[in-house]
Amino acid sequence: MPVLSEVIAALEALWPPERAEQWDAVGTVCGDPEAEIGRVLFAVDPVQEVVDEAVQLGADLLVTHHPLYLRGTTTVSAGTFKGRAVHTLIKNDIALHVAHTNADSADPGVSDALAGALDLRVTGPLVPDPADPSGRRGLGRLCELDPPMSLGEFAERAAKRLPATAQGVRVAGDPTRTIRTVAVCGGSGDSLFDQVRAAGVDAYVTADLRHHPASEARAHSPLALVDAAHWATEWPWTEQAAAQLDEISDRHGWGLRTHVSHTVTDPWTAHAASSAPNHH
């Protein structure tokens, strides 16, 4: 069985911490470097339900996409919900490792997994990493939809292929418009509208789109918007990441057992479709 430091070295080769954005908080949050690792759980959010799932599973390592402490902390008191998560992890000998923006820009990264879930063919990054001579790393992905389909059909595909959430999938644009090229960005993507417009794609799939940026994007060009839940757009990465660690484990003869959390940690729990008559 490998020890934590060996598994972390493998994970950091996939998602080097120095490739995270400056504001990010990635890497190992807790865990003994000498502890033996046999079972690993992958999830999007390091929330209590996921930590409890790791305990139930008998995991030795929890790998999440979102940081536990993004803005730093002065306490891990169990009286706080984040502190309680840390207490639960340490009491049960479970390490926590975070790969966030370093997993977003990786090759393959979060947006490759999203493109894969939607059956899109990736042609390159939306925002290339200038430090990557191969031109494959960077934020977001540009893709082709083959064969083309209407925006309505494509949105239905997204709703079926991504894990179910209360929000479902919101669409801006003419549902009959033909979609051939698509930009995707797992997680919050409205900071990349300039790059999406410059790419000239037919549709943009992302999450957390706000009123003003979406309204402006629609006014600028016929770009169609497909907005899914933040958690749902990032969840496919957990399966991709588990498969990557499986391959490393096989190569080293580690015999790791990897698991992917299916706990829905999207914070929205219900959706009521509007039915009131339009006011004139």
PDB file of C-alpha atoms in Angstrom:
ATOM      1  CA  MET A   1       0.000   0.000   0.000  1.00  0.00           C
ATOM      2  CA  PRO A   2       1.302   3.474  -0.777  1.00  0.00           C
ATOM      3  CA  VAL A   3       1.594   6.170   1.886  1.00  0.00           C
ATOM      4  CA  LEU A   4      -0.130   9.547   1.602  1.00  0.00           C
ATOM      5  CA  SER A   5       3.020  11.398   0.490  1.00  0.00           C
ATOM      6  CA  GLU A   6       3.370   9.040  -2.508  1.00  0.00           C
ATOM      7  CA  VAL A   7      -0.283   9.429  -3.530  1.00  0.00           C
ATOM      8  CA  ILE A   8      -0.103  13.221  -3.138  1.00  0.00           C
ATOM      9  CA  ALA A   9       3.050  13.310  -5.315  1.00  0.00           C
ATOM     10  CA  ALA A  10       1.074  11.475  -8.032  1.00  0.00           C
ATOM     11  CA  LEU A  11      -1.892  13.860  -7.704  1.00  0.00           C
ATOM     12  CA  GLU A  12       0.387  16.905  -7.803  1.00  0.00           C
ATOM     13  CA  ALA A  13       1.954  15.588 -11.015  1.00  0.00           C
ATOM     14  CA  LEU A  14      -1.573  15.603 -12.532  1.00  0.00           C
ATOM     15  CA  TRP A  15      -2.508  19.000 -11.063  1.00  0.00           C
ATOM     16  CA  PRO A  16       0.642  20.921 -10.043  1.00  0.00           C
ATOM     17  CA  PRO A  17      -0.256  23.317  -7.208  1.00  0.00           C
ATOM     18  CA  GLU A  18       1.853  26.092  -8.746  1.00  0.00           C
ATOM     19  CA  ARG A  19      -0.586  26.184 -11.691  1.00  0.00           C
ATOM     20  CA  ALA A  20      -3.438  27.284  -9.423  1.00  0.00           C
ATOM     21  CA  GLU A  21      -4.591  30.905  -9.625  1.00  0.00           C
ATOM     22  CA  GLN A  22      -2.954  33.271  -7.100  1.00  0.00           C
ATOM     23  CA  TRP A  23      -6.131  33.657  -5.021  1.00  0.00           C
ATOM     24  CA  ASP A  24      -6.754  29.909  -4.786  1.00  0.00           C
ATOM     25  CA  ALA A  25      -6.136  27.553  -1.856  1.00  0.00           C
ATOM     26  CA  VAL A  26      -5.116  24.109  -3.121  1.00  0.00           C
ATOM     27  CA  GLY A  27      -3.082  21.168  -1.826  1.00  0.00           C
ATOM     28  CA  THR A  28      -3.276  18.965   1.255  1.00  0.00           C
ATOM     29  CA  VAL A  29      -5.487  20.351   4.035  1.00  0.00           C
ATOM     30  CA  CYS A  30      -4.946  17.552   6.568  1.00  0.00           C
ATOM     31  CA  GLY A  31      -3.343  14.114   6.703  1.00  0.00           C
ATOM     32  CA  ASP A  32      -0.215  12.324   7.904  1.00  0.00           C
ATOM     33  CA  PRO A  33       2.329  11.956   5.058  1.00  0.00           C
ATOM     34  CA  GLU A  34       3.296   8.503   6.403  1.00  0.00           C
ATOM     35  CA  ALA A  35      -0.282   7.157   6.663  1.00  0.00           C
ATOM     36  CA  GLU A  36      -1.097   4.187   4.438  1.00  0.00           C
ATOM     37  CA  ILE A  37      -3.728   4.838   1.767  1.00  0.00           C
ATOM     38  CA  GLY A  38      -6.002   2.092   0.470  1.00  0.00           C
ATOM     39  CA  ARG A  39      -9.270   3.796  -0.418  1.00  0.00           C
ATOM     40  CA  VAL A  40      -9.821   7.210  -2.005  1.00  0.00           C
ATOM     41  CA  LEU A  41     -13.067   9.172  -2.434  1.00  0.00           C
ATOM     42  CA  PHE A  42     -13.437  11.938  -5.053  1.00  0.00           C
ATOM     43  CA  ALA A  43     -16.055  14.693  -4.663  1.00  0.00           C
ATOM     44  CA  VAL A  44     -16.711  18.299  -5.677  1.00  0.00           C
ATOM     45  CA  ASP A  45     -17.353  19.813  -2.236  1.00  0.00           C
ATOM     46  CA  PRO A  46     -15.644  19.171   1.135  1.00  0.00           C
ATOM     47  CA  VAL A  47     -18.948  19.553   3.029  1.00  0.00           C
ATOM     48  CA  GLN A  48     -20.011  17.530   6.081  1.00  0.00           C
ATOM     49  CA  GLU A  49     -22.235  15.107   4.093  1.00  0.00           C
ATOM     50  CA  VAL A  50     -19.264  14.201   1.889  1.00  0.00           C
ATOM     51  CA  VAL A  51     -16.918  13.897   4.891  1.00  0.00           C
ATOM     52  CA  ASP A  52     -19.484  11.573   6.557  1.00  0.00           C
ATOM     53  CA  GLU A  53     -19.645   9.553   3.325  1.00  0.00           C
ATOM     54  CA  ALA A  54     -15.833   9.207   3.398  1.00  0.00           C
ATOM     55  CA  VAL A  55     -16.083   7.913   7.000  1.00  0.00           C
ATOM     56  CA  GLN A  56     -18.836   5.412   6.062  1.00  0.00           C
ATOM     57  CA  LEU A  57     -16.789   4.219   3.100  1.00  0.00           C
ATOM     58  CA  GLY A  58     -13.658   3.734   5.198  1.00  0.00           C
ATOM     59  CA  ALA A  59     -11.719   6.110   2.908  1.00  0.00           C
ATOM     60  CA  ASP A  60      -8.177   7.114   3.842  1.00  0.00           C
ATOM     61  CA  LEU A  61      -8.121  10.102   1.487  1.00  0.00           C
ATOM     62  CA  LEU A  62     -10.782  12.515   0.264  1.00  0.00           C
ATOM     63  CA  VAL A  63      -9.928  14.488  -2.879  1.00  0.00           C
ATOM     64  CA  THR A  64     -12.207  17.467  -3.604  1.00  0.00           C
ATOM     65  CA  HIS A  65     -12.339  20.126  -6.295  1.00  0.00           C
ATOM     66  CA  HIS A  66     -13.456  22.955  -4.037  1.00  0.00           C
ATOM     67  CA  PRO A  67     -11.197  24.209  -1.251  1.00  0.00           C
ATOM     68  CA  LEU A  68     -12.285  23.876   2.373  1.00  0.00           C
ATOM     69  CA  TYR A  69     -10.644  27.154   3.421  1.00  0.00           C
ATOM     70  CA  LEU A  70     -10.476  29.444   0.399  1.00  0.00           C
ATOM     71  CA  ARG A  71      -9.965  32.621   2.405  1.00  0.00           C
ATOM     72  CA  GLY A  72      -7.803  31.217   5.181  1.00  0.00           C
ATOM     73  CA  THR A  73      -8.830  30.714   8.800  1.00  0.00           C
ATOM     74  CA  THR A  74      -7.659  31.246  12.353  1.00  0.00           C
ATOM     75  CA  THR A  75      -9.701  28.388  13.827  1.00  0.00           C
ATOM     76  CA  VAL A  76     -10.595  24.758  13.191  1.00  0.00           C
ATOM     77  CA  SER A  77     -13.010  24.703  16.145  1.00  0.00           C
ATOM     78  CA  ALA A  78     -15.651  21.998  15.764  1.00  0.00           C
ATOM     79  CA  GLY A  79     -18.164  24.723  16.633  1.00  0.00           C
ATOM     80  CA  THR A  80     -17.795  25.949  13.032  1.00  0.00           C
ATOM     81  CA  PHE A  81     -19.047  23.800  10.154  1.00  0.00           C
ATOM     82  CA  LYS A  82     -15.665  23.792   8.405  1.00  0.00           C
ATOM     83  CA  GLY A  83     -13.874  23.042  11.662  1.00  0.00           C
ATOM     84  CA  ARG A  84     -16.269  20.175  12.301  1.00  0.00           C
ATOM     85  CA  ALA A  85     -15.344  18.716   8.912  1.00  0.00           C
ATOM     86  CA  VAL A  86     -11.629  18.917   9.842  1.00  0.00           C
ATOM     87  CA  HIS A  87     -12.292  17.267  13.236  1.00  0.00           C
ATOM     88  CA  THR A  88     -14.244  14.443  11.587  1.00  0.00           C
ATOM     89  CA  LEU A  89     -11.493  13.874   9.018  1.00  0.00           C
ATOM     90  CA  ILE A  90      -8.647  13.836  11.545  1.00  0.00           C
ATOM     91  CA  LYS A  91     -10.508  11.638  14.080  1.00  0.00           C
ATOM     92  CA  ASN A  92     -11.100   9.083  11.321  1.00  0.00           C
ATOM     93  CA  ASP A  93      -7.577   9.256   9.845  1.00  0.00           C
ATOM     94  CA  ILE A  94      -8.827  10.674   6.560  1.00  0.00           C
ATOM     95  CA  ALA A  95      -6.596  13.053   4.600  1.00  0.00           C
ATOM     96  CA  LEU A  96      -8.084  15.887   2.501  1.00  0.00           C
ATOM     97  CA  HIS A  97      -6.458  17.092  -0.723  1.00  0.00           C
ATOM     98  CA  VAL A  98      -7.813  19.896  -2.946  1.00  0.00           C
ATOM     99  CA  ALA A  99      -7.256  20.401  -6.702  1.00  0.00           C
ATOM    100  CA  HIS A 100      -9.195  23.494  -7.817  1.00  0.00           C
ATOM    101  CA  THR A 101      -8.002  25.960 -10.497  1.00  0.00           C
ATOM    102  CA  ASN A 102      -4.950  23.725 -11.064  1.00  0.00           C
ATOM    103  CA  ALA A 103      -7.444  21.007 -12.108  1.00  0.00           C
ATOM    104  CA  ASP A 104      -9.456  23.511 -14.185  1.00  0.00           C
ATOM    105  CA  SER A 105      -6.490  24.318 -16.431  1.00  0.00           C
ATOM    106  CA  ALA A 106      -4.961  20.806 -16.519  1.00  0.00           C
ATOM    107  CA  ASP A 107      -4.825  18.523 -19.577  1.00  0.00           C
ATOM    108  CA  PRO A 108      -7.191  16.778 -19.130  1.00  0.00           C
ATOM    109  CA  GLY A 109      -9.020  19.111 -16.775  1.00  0.00           C
ATOM    110  CA  VAL A 110     -12.478  19.954 -15.472  1.00  0.00           C
ATOM    111  CA  SER A 111     -13.743  21.332 -18.804  1.00  0.00           C
ATOM    112  CA  ASP A 112     -12.510  18.249 -20.718  1.00  0.00           C
ATOM    113  CA  ALA A 113     -14.645  16.111 -18.403  1.00  0.00           C
ATOM    114  CA  LEU A 114     -17.631  18.429 -18.973  1.00  0.00           C
ATOM    115  CA  ALA A 115     -17.116  18.247 -22.762  1.00  0.00           C
ATOM    116  CA  GLY A 116     -16.898  14.445 -22.506  1.00  0.00           C
ATOM    117  CA  ALA A 117     -20.157  14.248 -20.552  1.00  0.00           C
ATOM    118  CA  LEU A 118     -21.870  16.270 -23.308  1.00  0.00           C
ATOM    119  CA  ASP A 119     -20.287  14.180 -26.086  1.00  0.00           C
ATOM    120  CA  LEU A 120     -18.422  17.157 -27.554  1.00  0.00           C
ATOM    121  CA  ARG A 121     -15.126  16.900 -29.417  1.00  0.00           C
ATOM    122  CA  VAL A 122     -12.524  19.172 -27.828  1.00  0.00           C
ATOM    123  CA  THR A 123     -10.459  21.213 -30.303  1.00  0.00           C
ATOM    124  CA  GLY A 124      -8.418  23.231 -27.774  1.00  0.00           C
ATOM    125  CA  PRO A 125      -8.493  25.460 -24.689  1.00  0.00           C
ATOM    126  CA  LEU A 126     -10.713  28.558 -24.578  1.00  0.00           C
ATOM    127  CA  VAL A 127      -8.003  30.543 -22.722  1.00  0.00           C
ATOM    128  CA  PRO A 128      -4.666  28.861 -23.538  1.00  0.00           C
ATOM    129  CA  ASP A 129      -2.010  28.658 -20.810  1.00  0.00           C
ATOM    130  CA  PRO A 130       0.951  30.603 -22.280  1.00  0.00           C
ATOM    131  CA  ALA A 131       3.323  28.311 -20.343  1.00  0.00           C
ATOM    132  CA  ASP A 132       2.137  25.221 -22.257  1.00  0.00           C
ATOM    133  CA  PRO A 133       3.993  24.728 -25.577  1.00  0.00           C
ATOM    134  CA  SER A 134       1.576  21.935 -26.614  1.00  0.00           C
ATOM    135  CA  GLY A 135      -1.336  24.407 -26.523  1.00  0.00           C
ATOM    136  CA  ARG A 136      -3.605  21.973 -24.684  1.00  0.00           C
ATOM    137  CA  ARG A 137      -3.750  23.417 -21.170  1.00  0.00           C
ATOM    138  CA  GLY A 138      -5.797  26.421 -20.096  1.00  0.00           C
ATOM    139  CA  LEU A 139      -9.225  27.486 -18.884  1.00  0.00           C
ATOM    140  CA  GLY A 140     -12.365  26.271 -20.641  1.00  0.00           C
ATOM    141  CA  ARG A 141     -12.481  24.275 -23.866  1.00  0.00           C
ATOM    142  CA  LEU A 142     -13.546  24.929 -27.448  1.00  0.00           C
ATOM    143  CA  CYS A 143     -15.505  22.039 -28.924  1.00  0.00           C
ATOM    144  CA  GLU A 144     -17.405  20.763 -31.924  1.00  0.00           C
ATOM    145  CA  LEU A 145     -20.849  19.199 -31.795  1.00  0.00           C
ATOM    146  CA  ASP A 146     -20.989  16.424 -34.369  1.00  0.00           C
ATOM    147  CA  PRO A 147     -23.586  16.035 -35.782  1.00  0.00           C
ATOM    148  CA  PRO A 148     -24.985  19.548 -35.208  1.00  0.00           C
ATOM    149  CA  MET A 149     -28.341  19.853 -33.410  1.00  0.00           C
ATOM    150  CA  SER A 150     -30.768  22.563 -32.380  1.00  0.00           C
ATOM    151  CA  LEU A 151     -30.142  24.565 -29.198  1.00  0.00           C
ATOM    152  CA  GLY A 152     -33.270  22.989 -27.701  1.00  0.00           C
ATOM    153  CA  GLU A 153     -31.999  19.458 -28.383  1.00  0.00           C
ATOM    154  CA  PHE A 154     -28.536  20.315 -27.089  1.00  0.00           C
ATOM    155  CA  ALA A 155     -29.983  21.726 -23.852  1.00  0.00           C
ATOM    156  CA  GLU A 156     -32.033  18.526 -23.436  1.00  0.00           C
ATOM    157  CA  ARG A 157     -28.841  16.516 -23.886  1.00  0.00           C
ATOM    158  CA  ALA A 158     -27.101  18.601 -21.196  1.00  0.00           C
ATOM    159  CA  ALA A 159     -30.031  18.079 -18.831  1.00  0.00           C
ATOM    160  CA  LYS A 160     -29.904  14.306 -19.414  1.00  0.00           C
ATOM    161  CA  ARG A 161     -26.120  13.831 -19.353  1.00  0.00           C
ATOM    162  CA  LEU A 162     -25.212  16.008 -16.357  1.00  0.00           C
ATOM    163  CA  PRO A 163     -26.215  14.860 -12.876  1.00  0.00           C
ATOM    164  CA  ALA A 164     -29.735  15.950 -11.928  1.00  0.00           C
ATOM    165  CA  THR A 165     -30.128  19.115  -9.855  1.00  0.00           C
ATOM    166  CA  ALA A 166     -33.109  21.218  -8.771  1.00  0.00           C
ATOM    167  CA  GLN A 167     -32.047  23.980 -11.172  1.00  0.00           C
ATOM    168  CA  GLY A 168     -31.774  21.763 -14.229  1.00  0.00           C
ATOM    169  CA  VAL A 169     -30.470  23.670 -17.260  1.00  0.00           C
ATOM    170  CA  ARG A 170     -31.366  27.260 -18.213  1.00  0.00           C
ATOM    171  CA  VAL A 171     -31.107  28.424 -21.822  1.00  0.00           C
ATOM    172  CA  ALA A 172     -30.786  31.838 -23.469  1.00  0.00           C
ATOM    173  CA  GLY A 173     -31.333  31.943 -27.233  1.00  0.00           C
ATOM    174  CA  ASP A 174     -33.566  30.673 -30.021  1.00  0.00           C
ATOM    175  CA  PRO A 175     -34.212  26.959 -29.274  1.00  0.00           C
ATOM    176  CA  THR A 176     -34.412  26.174 -33.019  1.00  0.00           C
ATOM    177  CA  ARG A 177     -30.980  27.662 -33.817  1.00  0.00           C
ATOM    178  CA  THR A 178     -28.438  25.099 -35.084  1.00  0.00           C
ATOM    179  CA  ILE A 179     -25.456  24.546 -32.790  1.00  0.00           C
ATOM    180  CA  ARG A 180     -22.181  23.342 -34.331  1.00  0.00           C
ATOM    181  CA  THR A 181     -19.447  24.852 -32.128  1.00  0.00           C
ATOM    182  CA  VAL A 182     -19.540  25.119 -28.344  1.00  0.00           C
ATOM    183  CA  ALA A 183     -17.337  26.635 -25.634  1.00  0.00           C
ATOM    184  CA  VAL A 184     -17.517  24.958 -22.220  1.00  0.00           C
ATOM    185  CA  CYS A 185     -16.258  26.049 -18.813  1.00  0.00           C
ATOM    186  CA  GLY A 186     -16.938  23.945 -15.720  1.00  0.00           C
ATOM    187  CA  GLY A 187     -18.003  26.136 -12.787  1.00  0.00           C
ATOM    188  CA  SER A 188     -18.570  29.913 -12.842  1.00  0.00           C
ATOM    189  CA  GLY A 189     -17.841  31.111 -16.368  1.00  0.00           C
ATOM    190  CA  ASP A 190     -19.141  34.641 -16.857  1.00  0.00           C
ATOM    191  CA  SER A 191     -15.633  36.131 -16.555  1.00  0.00           C
ATOM    192  CA  LEU A 192     -14.733  34.493 -19.898  1.00  0.00           C
ATOM    193  CA  PHE A 193     -17.391  36.092 -22.129  1.00  0.00           C
ATOM    194  CA  ASP A 194     -14.830  38.167 -24.077  1.00  0.00           C
ATOM    195  CA  GLN A 195     -12.870  35.023 -24.997  1.00  0.00           C
ATOM    196  CA  VAL A 196     -16.070  33.120 -25.844  1.00  0.00           C
ATOM    197  CA  ARG A 197     -17.192  35.924 -28.190  1.00  0.00           C
ATOM    198  CA  ALA A 198     -13.723  36.133 -29.749  1.00  0.00           C
ATOM    199  CA  ALA A 199     -13.890  32.377 -30.450  1.00  0.00           C
ATOM    200  CA  GLY A 200     -17.103  32.892 -32.445  1.00  0.00           C
ATOM    201  CA  VAL A 201     -18.810  29.747 -31.125  1.00  0.00           C
ATOM    202  CA  ASP A 202     -22.560  29.099 -31.407  1.00  0.00           C
ATOM    203  CA  ALA A 203     -23.134  28.248 -27.717  1.00  0.00           C
ATOM    204  CA  TYR A 204     -21.491  28.523 -24.311  1.00  0.00           C
ATOM    205  CA  VAL A 205     -22.064  25.941 -21.559  1.00  0.00           C
ATOM    206  CA  THR A 206     -21.116  27.011 -18.034  1.00  0.00           C
ATOM    207  CA  ALA A 207     -22.610  27.779 -14.594  1.00  0.00           C
ATOM    208  CA  ASP A 208     -23.548  30.688 -12.309  1.00  0.00           C
ATOM    209  CA  LEU A 209     -24.399  33.090 -15.126  1.00  0.00           C
ATOM    210  CA  ARG A 210     -25.677  36.381 -13.706  1.00  0.00           C
ATOM    211  CA  HIS A 211     -28.326  38.678 -15.178  1.00  0.00           C
ATOM    212  CA  HIS A 212     -26.172  41.566 -16.446  1.00  0.00           C
ATOM    213  CA  PRO A 213     -23.276  39.614 -18.007  1.00  0.00           C
ATOM    214  CA  ALA A 214     -25.768  37.207 -19.646  1.00  0.00           C
ATOM    215  CA  SER A 215     -27.951  40.056 -20.894  1.00  0.00           C
ATOM    216  CA  GLU A 216     -24.915  41.890 -22.323  1.00  0.00           C
ATOM    217  CA  ALA A 217     -23.599  38.716 -23.963  1.00  0.00           C
ATOM    218  CA  ARG A 218     -26.967  38.191 -25.660  1.00  0.00           C
ATOM    219  CA  ALA A 219     -27.021  41.831 -26.849  1.00  0.00           C
ATOM    220  CA  HIS A 220     -23.503  41.592 -28.307  1.00  0.00           C
ATOM    221  CA  SER A 221     -24.006  38.522 -30.492  1.00  0.00           C
ATOM    222  CA  PRO A 222     -26.356  35.611 -31.251  1.00  0.00           C
ATOM    223  CA  LEU A 223     -24.326  33.447 -28.805  1.00  0.00           C
ATOM    224  CA  ALA A 224     -26.620  30.904 -27.110  1.00  0.00           C
ATOM    225  CA  LEU A 225     -26.125  30.314 -23.367  1.00  0.00           C
ATOM    226  CA  VAL A 226     -26.605  27.010 -21.560  1.00  0.00           C
ATOM    227  CA  ASP A 227     -26.384  27.493 -17.789  1.00  0.00           C
ATOM    228  CA  ALA A 228     -26.271  24.373 -15.592  1.00  0.00           C
ATOM    229  CA  ALA A 229     -25.743  24.068 -11.836  1.00  0.00           C
ATOM    230  CA  HIS A 230     -22.157  24.803 -10.717  1.00  0.00           C
ATOM    231  CA  TRP A 231     -21.871  21.412  -8.981  1.00  0.00           C
ATOM    232  CA  ALA A 232     -23.268  19.555 -12.015  1.00  0.00           C
ATOM    233  CA  THR A 233     -20.760  21.095 -14.451  1.00  0.00           C
ATOM    234  CA  GLU A 234     -17.825  20.090 -12.235  1.00  0.00           C
ATOM    235  CA  TRP A 235     -19.005  16.653 -11.109  1.00  0.00           C
ATOM    236  CA  PRO A 236     -17.841  14.832 -14.314  1.00  0.00           C
ATOM    237  CA  TRP A 237     -14.270  15.750 -13.298  1.00  0.00           C
ATOM    238  CA  THR A 238     -14.543  13.493 -10.236  1.00  0.00           C
ATOM    239  CA  GLU A 239     -15.015  10.456 -12.500  1.00  0.00           C
ATOM    240  CA  GLN A 240     -12.176  11.556 -14.774  1.00  0.00           C
ATOM    241  CA  ALA A 241      -9.869  12.178 -11.781  1.00  0.00           C
ATOM    242  CA  ALA A 242     -10.703   8.790 -10.215  1.00  0.00           C
ATOM    243  CA  ALA A 243      -9.891   7.086 -13.540  1.00  0.00           C
ATOM    244  CA  GLN A 244      -6.560   8.962 -13.698  1.00  0.00           C
ATOM    245  CA  LEU A 245      -5.621   7.803 -10.187  1.00  0.00           C
ATOM    246  CA  ASP A 246      -6.734   4.235 -11.038  1.00  0.00           C
ATOM    247  CA  GLU A 247      -4.313   4.204 -13.943  1.00  0.00           C
ATOM    248  CA  ILE A 248      -1.439   5.465 -11.738  1.00  0.00           C
ATOM    249  CA  SER A 249      -2.339   2.897  -9.070  1.00  0.00           C
ATOM    250  CA  ASP A 250      -2.260   0.071 -11.652  1.00  0.00           C
ATOM    251  CA  ARG A 251       1.088   1.260 -12.980  1.00  0.00           C
ATOM    252  CA  HIS A 252       2.644   1.274  -9.492  1.00  0.00           C
ATOM    253  CA  GLY A 253       0.841  -1.870  -8.313  1.00  0.00           C
ATOM    254  CA  TRP A 254      -0.701   0.118  -5.437  1.00  0.00           C
ATOM    255  CA  GLY A 255      -4.087  -1.619  -5.474  1.00  0.00           C
ATOM    256  CA  LEU A 256      -5.958   1.573  -4.548  1.00  0.00           C
ATOM    257  CA  ARG A 257      -9.749   1.468  -4.510  1.00  0.00           C
ATOM    258  CA  THR A 258     -11.191   4.690  -5.888  1.00  0.00           C
ATOM    259  CA  HIS A 259     -14.768   5.877  -5.424  1.00  0.00           C
ATOM    260  CA  VAL A 260     -16.769   8.842  -6.708  1.00  0.00           C
ATOM    261  CA  SER A 261     -19.307  10.569  -4.468  1.00  0.00           C
ATOM    262  CA  HIS A 262     -22.815  10.718  -5.918  1.00  0.00           C
ATOM    263  CA  THR A 263     -24.049  12.871  -3.022  1.00  0.00           C
ATOM    264  CA  VAL A 264     -25.691  15.951  -4.558  1.00  0.00           C
ATOM    265  CA  THR A 265     -23.988  18.912  -2.893  1.00  0.00           C
ATOM    266  CA  ASP A 266     -25.612  21.551  -5.092  1.00  0.00           C
ATOM    267  CA  PRO A 267     -27.065  23.983  -2.506  1.00  0.00           C
ATOM    268  CA  TRP A 268     -30.388  24.464  -4.342  1.00  0.00           C
ATOM    269  CA  THR A 269     -32.957  21.855  -3.324  1.00  0.00           C
ATOM    270  CA  ALA A 270     -36.150  22.631  -5.267  1.00  0.00           C
ATOM    271  CA  HIS A 271     -37.327  24.358  -8.425  1.00  0.00           C
ATOM    272  CA  ALA A 272     -40.779  25.839  -8.974  1.00  0.00           C
ATOM    273  CA  ALA A 273     -41.497  26.674 -12.613  1.00  0.00           C
ATOM    274  CA  SER A 274     -43.178  30.053 -13.082  1.00  0.00           C
ATOM    275  CA  SER A 275     -46.842  29.813 -14.014  1.00  0.00           C
ATOM    276  CA  ALA A 276     -48.227  33.290 -13.263  1.00  0.00           C
ATOM    277  CA  PRO A 277     -49.680  35.178 -16.263  1.00  0.00           C
ATOM    278  CA  ASN A 278     -47.340  37.791 -17.749  1.00  0.00           C
ATOM    279  CA  HIS A 279     -48.037  41.308 -16.501  1.00  0.00           C
ATOM    280  CA  HIS A 280     -48.720  43.862 -19.211  1.00  0.00           C
TER     281      HIS A 280
END
